[in-house]
């Protein structure tokens, strides 16, 4: 099963390092650990709720998620 783990550099509730530590425990060959921040090519460095609720997410994070899912479904 494909695994996409998202972490945000400004997240103090669920720090990226802990999210990625949990994701590494899962098996599988299709695994991606993605930091949602400027250094990774996103428009901003998000906090906890930003990847879903920030107005920039619709043009920044959502297209990334859609492309990742489409690459695995053949659409």
PDB file of C-alpha atoms in Angstrom:
ATOM      1  CA  UNK A   1       0.000   0.000   0.000  1.00  0.00           C
ATOM      2  CA  UNK A   2       1.457   3.411  -0.905  1.00  0.00           C
ATOM      3  CA  UNK A   3       2.287   5.677   2.015  1.00  0.00           C
ATOM      4  CA  UNK A   4       2.522   9.451   1.935  1.00  0.00           C
ATOM      5  CA  UNK A   5       3.603  11.042   5.204  1.00  0.00           C
ATOM      6  CA  UNK A   6       3.325  14.809   5.408  1.00  0.00           C
ATOM      7  CA  UNK A   7       5.137  16.965   7.902  1.00  0.00           C
ATOM      8  CA  UNK A   8       5.123  20.702   8.402  1.00  0.00           C
ATOM      9  CA  UNK A   9       8.207  22.562   9.604  1.00  0.00           C
ATOM     10  CA  UNK A  10       6.183  24.941  11.790  1.00  0.00           C
ATOM     11  CA  UNK A  11       3.940  22.263  13.327  1.00  0.00           C
ATOM     12  CA  UNK A  12       4.318  22.258  17.109  1.00  0.00           C
ATOM     13  CA  UNK A  13       1.417  19.843  17.707  1.00  0.00           C
ATOM     14  CA  UNK A  14       2.690  16.968  15.530  1.00  0.00           C
ATOM     15  CA  UNK A  15       6.327  17.770  14.674  1.00  0.00           C
ATOM     16  CA  UNK A  16       7.510  16.526  11.285  1.00  0.00           C
ATOM     17  CA  UNK A  17      10.303  14.478  12.832  1.00  0.00           C
ATOM     18  CA  UNK A  18       7.804  12.444  14.841  1.00  0.00           C
ATOM     19  CA  UNK A  19       5.451  11.999  11.883  1.00  0.00           C
ATOM     20  CA  UNK A  20       8.313  10.742   9.760  1.00  0.00           C
ATOM     21  CA  UNK A  21       9.537   8.455  12.548  1.00  0.00           C
ATOM     22  CA  UNK A  22       6.097   6.835  12.667  1.00  0.00           C
ATOM     23  CA  UNK A  23       5.924   6.537   8.854  1.00  0.00           C
ATOM     24  CA  UNK A  24       9.330   4.835   8.671  1.00  0.00           C
ATOM     25  CA  UNK A  25       7.943   2.023  10.826  1.00  0.00           C
ATOM     26  CA  UNK A  26       5.550   1.009   8.046  1.00  0.00           C
ATOM     27  CA  UNK A  27       6.691  -1.458   5.401  1.00  0.00           C
ATOM     28  CA  UNK A  28       6.249  -1.126   1.686  1.00  0.00           C
ATOM     29  CA  UNK A  29       8.355   0.036  -1.186  1.00  0.00           C
ATOM     30  CA  UNK A  30       6.205   3.031  -2.219  1.00  0.00           C
ATOM     31  CA  UNK A  31       6.795   5.410   0.666  1.00  0.00           C
ATOM     32  CA  UNK A  32       7.274   9.155   0.556  1.00  0.00           C
ATOM     33  CA  UNK A  33       8.075  11.457   3.462  1.00  0.00           C
ATOM     34  CA  UNK A  34       7.286  15.020   2.388  1.00  0.00           C
ATOM     35  CA  UNK A  35       8.006  18.199   4.290  1.00  0.00           C
ATOM     36  CA  UNK A  36       5.508  20.942   3.438  1.00  0.00           C
ATOM     37  CA  UNK A  37       7.814  23.935   3.595  1.00  0.00           C
ATOM     38  CA  UNK A  38       9.618  26.487   1.487  1.00  0.00           C
ATOM     39  CA  UNK A  39      12.860  24.516   1.450  1.00  0.00           C
ATOM     40  CA  UNK A  40      10.937  21.659  -0.195  1.00  0.00           C
ATOM     41  CA  UNK A  41       9.480  23.924  -2.902  1.00  0.00           C
ATOM     42  CA  UNK A  42       6.179  24.945  -1.337  1.00  0.00           C
ATOM     43  CA  UNK A  43       5.072  28.583  -1.170  1.00  0.00           C
ATOM     44  CA  UNK A  44       5.189  28.727   2.609  1.00  0.00           C
ATOM     45  CA  UNK A  45       6.330  26.734   5.592  1.00  0.00           C
ATOM     46  CA  UNK A  46       3.089  25.448   7.028  1.00  0.00           C
ATOM     47  CA  UNK A  47       2.050  24.827  10.611  1.00  0.00           C
ATOM     48  CA  UNK A  48      -0.313  22.130  11.888  1.00  0.00           C
ATOM     49  CA  UNK A  49      -3.598  23.014  10.156  1.00  0.00           C
ATOM     50  CA  UNK A  50      -2.163  25.068   7.282  1.00  0.00           C
ATOM     51  CA  UNK A  51      -1.774  22.269   4.705  1.00  0.00           C
ATOM     52  CA  UNK A  52      -5.560  21.874   4.727  1.00  0.00           C
ATOM     53  CA  UNK A  53      -6.946  25.217   5.848  1.00  0.00           C
ATOM     54  CA  UNK A  54      -4.583  27.964   4.685  1.00  0.00           C
ATOM     55  CA  UNK A  55      -5.872  29.765   1.596  1.00  0.00           C
ATOM     56  CA  UNK A  56      -2.566  29.103  -0.201  1.00  0.00           C
ATOM     57  CA  UNK A  57      -2.954  25.331   0.264  1.00  0.00           C
ATOM     58  CA  UNK A  58      -5.532  25.050  -2.526  1.00  0.00           C
ATOM     59  CA  UNK A  59      -2.910  26.164  -5.051  1.00  0.00           C
ATOM     60  CA  UNK A  60       0.137  24.784  -3.287  1.00  0.00           C
ATOM     61  CA  UNK A  61      -0.489  21.575  -1.333  1.00  0.00           C
ATOM     62  CA  UNK A  62      -3.610  20.220  -3.030  1.00  0.00           C
ATOM     63  CA  UNK A  63      -2.041  19.937  -6.518  1.00  0.00           C
ATOM     64  CA  UNK A  64       0.883  18.044  -4.967  1.00  0.00           C
ATOM     65  CA  UNK A  65      -1.516  15.605  -3.264  1.00  0.00           C
ATOM     66  CA  UNK A  66      -3.562  15.150  -6.425  1.00  0.00           C
ATOM     67  CA  UNK A  67      -0.464  14.420  -8.527  1.00  0.00           C
ATOM     68  CA  UNK A  68       0.779  11.896  -5.948  1.00  0.00           C
ATOM     69  CA  UNK A  69      -2.572  10.079  -5.937  1.00  0.00           C
ATOM     70  CA  UNK A  70      -2.965  10.143  -9.724  1.00  0.00           C
ATOM     71  CA  UNK A  71       0.510   8.653 -10.171  1.00  0.00           C
ATOM     72  CA  UNK A  72      -0.681   5.648  -8.191  1.00  0.00           C
ATOM     73  CA  UNK A  73      -4.099   5.175  -9.773  1.00  0.00           C
ATOM     74  CA  UNK A  74      -3.214   5.614 -13.438  1.00  0.00           C
ATOM     75  CA  UNK A  75      -5.582   8.551 -13.925  1.00  0.00           C
TER      76      UNK A  75
END
